[in-house]
Amino acid sequence: MAASATKTVLVPLGNGTEEMEAVTIIDVMRRAGAAVTVASVESDLTVKCSRGVKIVADELISHAAERQFDLIVLPGGAPGSEALKQSNHLRDLLQQQQSSNKPYAAMCAAPALVLEAHGLLKGKKATAHPAFVSKLTDSSAAEQRVVVDGNLVTSRGPGTALEFALALVEQLYGSKKAKEVAVPMVVNDNVGSFMHAQDIGNLCSSQNGAIAD
């Protein structure tokens, strides 16, 4: 039997990207065996993150735009998310990802500032950093740390980055692989329990029923 093709992941960065989120996503996806491409939306490969950490990207987003990816993941940070929003190459990649029903994901400010702005949250449950929840059209799932709705995964901030990254591993490879990646990192057992959109709907229904009673 032929070996399965390596999963490809795009992580775009801009000046002001949240470095904890970016590095956690990149690291965990590579631990899972994914081929991760870090792409700068700036004119230079070196991106200065929100706390001054500098990350050298693999290539510019214009080069990455020539390919397709199994997963596109946006780290947050308000200035970085604004930079991502301004990239036409990234917008086109994200729209293609959605229309092809391939996984895409964002966390912190990015769900609100990038995905919502480009109409990529329509009909989807999502969460974001508390400071940006008001920008979500549907904030019914906003209190959840990680939300999975079909091919979309969103999360809240630096403190949820590891849970988010493991949810992405599960999205691409399944729950068994996510656990295999988590165990050597000594991740708590409760990390990896992600809220799916249908579960949120059931929770809301039960809460409304309790209130009615």
Short mmCIF file of C-alpha atoms in Angstrom, two decimals:
data_model
loop_
_atom_site.label_atom_id
_atom_site.label_comp_id
_atom_site.label_asym_id
_atom_site.label_seq_id
_atom_site.Cartn_x
_atom_site.Cartn_y
_atom_site.Cartn_z
CA MET A 1 0.00 0.00 0.00
CA ALA A 2 1.36 3.43 -0.93
CA ALA A 3 2.14 5.80 1.91
CA SER A 4 -0.40 8.56 2.39
CA ALA A 5 0.63 12.00 1.18
CA THR A 6 2.01 14.40 3.75
CA LYS A 7 -0.56 16.93 4.93
CA THR A 8 0.30 20.52 4.03
CA VAL A 9 -0.41 23.45 6.34
CA LEU A 10 -0.09 27.19 5.70
CA VAL A 11 0.53 29.55 8.63
CA PRO A 12 0.59 33.18 7.45
CA LEU A 13 2.23 35.83 9.63
CA GLY A 14 2.27 39.62 9.65
CA ASN A 15 3.98 42.24 11.78
CA GLY A 16 2.21 42.17 15.13
CA THR A 17 1.21 38.50 15.00
CA GLU A 18 0.94 36.90 18.45
CA GLU A 19 4.14 34.85 18.73
CA MET A 20 2.95 32.34 21.35
CA GLU A 21 0.06 31.38 19.12
CA ALA A 22 2.15 31.25 15.93
CA VAL A 23 4.95 29.13 17.35
CA THR A 24 2.58 26.77 19.15
CA ILE A 25 0.61 26.13 15.96
CA ILE A 26 3.74 25.61 13.86
CA ASP A 27 5.42 23.37 16.44
CA VAL A 28 2.42 21.12 17.16
CA MET A 29 1.55 20.66 13.50
CA ARG A 30 5.13 19.67 12.72
CA ARG A 31 5.13 17.23 15.64
CA ALA A 32 2.12 15.63 13.99
CA GLY A 33 4.10 15.23 10.77
CA ALA A 34 2.56 18.01 8.71
CA ALA A 35 4.60 19.98 6.18
CA VAL A 36 4.12 23.50 7.54
CA THR A 37 4.80 26.54 5.37
CA VAL A 38 5.23 29.80 7.27
CA ALA A 39 4.43 32.67 4.92
CA SER A 40 4.98 36.39 5.48
CA VAL A 41 2.30 38.80 4.27
CA GLU A 42 4.86 41.59 4.58
CA SER A 43 7.39 42.61 1.92
CA ASP A 44 10.15 40.89 3.89
CA LEU A 45 10.54 37.36 5.21
CA THR A 46 11.31 38.58 8.73
CA VAL A 47 8.16 39.29 10.75
CA LYS A 48 8.28 41.22 14.02
CA CYS A 49 5.68 39.78 16.34
CA SER A 50 3.59 41.51 19.00
CA ARG A 51 6.17 41.21 21.81
CA GLY A 52 9.18 41.90 19.61
CA VAL A 53 10.06 38.29 18.78
CA LYS A 54 11.25 38.00 15.19
CA ILE A 55 10.27 35.02 13.05
CA VAL A 56 11.83 34.35 9.66
CA ALA A 57 9.15 32.97 7.34
CA ASP A 58 9.81 30.25 4.78
CA GLU A 59 8.48 32.35 1.93
CA LEU A 60 6.30 35.30 0.99
CA ILE A 61 2.54 34.83 0.74
CA SER A 62 2.70 35.59 -2.99
CA HIS A 63 4.69 32.38 -3.47
CA ALA A 64 2.42 30.34 -1.20
CA ALA A 65 -0.60 31.56 -3.17
CA GLU A 66 0.54 29.45 -6.11
CA ARG A 67 -0.29 26.24 -4.19
CA GLN A 68 -3.16 24.62 -2.34
CA PHE A 69 -3.02 23.46 1.28
CA ASP A 70 -4.81 20.87 3.36
CA LEU A 71 -5.20 23.42 6.16
CA ILE A 72 -4.76 27.19 6.54
CA VAL A 73 -4.32 28.48 10.10
CA LEU A 74 -4.32 32.12 11.20
CA PRO A 75 -2.68 33.05 14.51
CA GLY A 76 -3.98 36.20 16.16
CA GLY A 77 -2.65 39.45 17.53
CA ALA A 78 -4.61 42.54 16.52
CA PRO A 79 -1.94 44.26 14.37
CA GLY A 80 -0.96 40.95 12.81
CA SER A 81 -4.58 40.12 12.04
CA GLU A 82 -5.04 43.49 10.38
CA ALA A 83 -2.00 42.73 8.24
CA LEU A 84 -3.47 39.35 7.30
CA LYS A 85 -6.78 40.98 6.39
CA GLN A 86 -5.03 43.34 3.97
CA SER A 87 -3.42 40.48 2.01
CA ASN A 88 -5.35 39.78 -1.19
CA HIS A 89 -3.32 36.62 -1.73
CA LEU A 90 -4.38 35.27 1.65
CA ARG A 91 -8.00 36.31 1.12
CA ASP A 92 -8.09 34.37 -2.15
CA LEU A 93 -6.50 31.32 -0.53
CA LEU A 94 -9.02 31.37 2.32
CA GLN A 95 -11.99 31.75 -0.01
CA GLN A 96 -10.73 28.86 -2.12
CA GLN A 97 -10.21 26.79 1.03
CA GLN A 98 -13.80 27.40 2.13
CA SER A 99 -15.33 26.77 -1.29
CA SER A 100 -13.38 23.49 -1.53
CA ASN A 101 -14.66 22.49 1.92
CA LYS A 102 -11.10 22.16 3.19
CA PRO A 103 -10.21 22.98 6.81
CA TYR A 104 -9.38 26.54 7.78
CA ALA A 105 -8.82 27.97 11.24
CA ALA A 106 -8.14 31.15 13.18
CA MET A 107 -7.70 32.26 16.74
CA CYS A 108 -7.63 35.34 18.97
CA ALA A 109 -8.35 38.47 16.90
CA ALA A 110 -8.17 36.68 13.54
CA PRO A 111 -11.66 35.12 13.49
CA ALA A 112 -13.22 38.58 13.89
CA LEU A 113 -10.75 40.75 11.99
CA VAL A 114 -10.01 38.39 9.09
CA LEU A 115 -12.60 35.63 8.70
CA GLU A 116 -15.63 37.74 9.65
CA ALA A 117 -14.39 40.61 7.48
CA HIS A 118 -14.14 38.33 4.44
CA GLY A 119 -17.50 36.63 5.02
CA LEU A 120 -15.87 33.33 5.97
CA LEU A 121 -17.89 32.83 9.18
CA LYS A 122 -21.31 32.91 7.53
CA GLY A 123 -23.47 30.14 8.95
CA LYS A 124 -20.68 29.04 11.30
CA LYS A 125 -20.25 28.94 15.07
CA ALA A 126 -17.01 30.58 16.15
CA THR A 127 -15.15 32.06 19.06
CA ALA A 128 -12.49 34.78 19.36
CA HIS A 129 -10.55 36.78 21.93
CA PRO A 130 -12.92 38.43 24.41
CA ALA A 131 -11.93 41.87 23.12
CA PHE A 132 -13.17 40.96 19.62
CA VAL A 133 -16.26 38.84 20.32
CA SER A 134 -18.54 41.82 19.65
CA LYS A 135 -17.38 41.80 16.02
CA LEU A 136 -18.71 38.26 15.46
CA THR A 137 -22.11 38.09 13.77
CA ASP A 138 -22.90 34.92 15.74
CA SER A 139 -21.33 34.98 19.21
CA SER A 140 -23.39 32.13 20.67
CA ALA A 141 -20.29 29.94 20.98
CA ALA A 142 -17.91 32.70 22.01
CA GLU A 143 -17.37 31.49 25.58
CA GLN A 144 -15.92 28.17 24.42
CA ARG A 145 -12.13 27.83 24.36
CA VAL A 146 -12.04 25.94 21.06
CA VAL A 147 -14.97 25.61 18.65
CA VAL A 148 -15.09 23.11 15.79
CA ASP A 149 -17.84 23.68 13.22
CA GLY A 150 -17.35 21.39 10.25
CA ASN A 151 -14.20 22.48 8.44
CA LEU A 152 -13.76 25.58 10.64
CA VAL A 153 -11.83 25.67 13.93
CA THR A 154 -11.55 28.82 16.07
CA SER A 155 -10.11 29.66 19.47
CA ARG A 156 -9.58 32.52 21.92
CA GLY A 157 -6.00 33.51 22.72
CA PRO A 158 -2.49 32.56 23.85
CA GLY A 159 -3.83 30.52 26.77
CA THR A 160 -5.85 28.30 24.42
CA ALA A 161 -3.18 27.92 21.73
CA LEU A 162 -2.17 24.37 22.67
CA GLU A 163 -5.77 23.14 22.77
CA PHE A 164 -6.36 24.85 19.43
CA ALA A 165 -3.31 23.26 17.82
CA LEU A 166 -4.29 19.79 19.04
CA ALA A 167 -7.80 20.33 17.65
CA LEU A 168 -6.16 21.04 14.30
CA VAL A 169 -4.18 17.81 14.52
CA GLU A 170 -7.44 15.99 15.19
CA GLN A 171 -9.05 17.77 12.24
CA LEU A 172 -6.34 16.55 9.85
CA TYR A 173 -5.35 13.21 11.33
CA GLY A 174 -8.00 12.10 13.83
CA SER A 175 -8.23 11.88 17.61
CA LYS A 176 -5.72 9.03 17.94
CA LYS A 177 -2.97 11.13 16.36
CA ALA A 178 -3.88 14.14 18.51
CA LYS A 179 -3.41 12.01 21.63
CA GLU A 180 -0.11 10.65 20.31
CA VAL A 181 1.15 14.22 19.91
CA ALA A 182 -0.21 15.37 23.27
CA VAL A 183 1.22 12.62 25.50
CA PRO A 184 4.98 13.36 25.02
CA MET A 185 4.27 17.04 25.70
CA VAL A 186 2.70 16.07 29.05
CA VAL A 187 -0.55 17.77 28.16
CA ASN A 188 -3.37 17.58 30.73
CA ASP A 189 -5.98 14.94 29.98
CA ASN A 190 -8.73 17.56 29.69
CA VAL A 191 -6.90 19.34 26.88
CA GLY A 192 -8.26 17.86 23.69
CA SER A 193 -11.93 18.03 24.60
CA PHE A 194 -13.18 20.41 21.92
CA MET A 195 -16.66 21.87 21.63
CA HIS A 196 -18.31 20.95 18.34
CA ALA A 197 -21.06 23.14 16.90
CA GLN A 198 -23.76 20.49 17.35
CA ASP A 199 -22.80 20.14 21.03
CA ILE A 200 -23.17 23.89 21.50
CA GLY A 201 -26.62 23.75 19.94
CA ASN A 202 -27.63 20.94 22.27
CA LEU A 203 -26.22 22.81 25.27
CA CYS A 204 -28.14 25.97 24.37
CA SER A 205 -31.36 23.96 23.94
CA SER A 206 -30.98 22.27 27.30
CA GLN A 207 -30.24 25.57 29.04
CA ASN A 208 -33.29 27.20 27.46
CA GLY A 209 -35.38 24.24 28.57
CA ALA A 210 -34.08 24.54 32.13
CA ILE A 211 -34.94 28.23 32.18
CA ALA A 212 -38.43 27.50 30.86
CA ASP A 213 -38.96 24.88 33.58
#
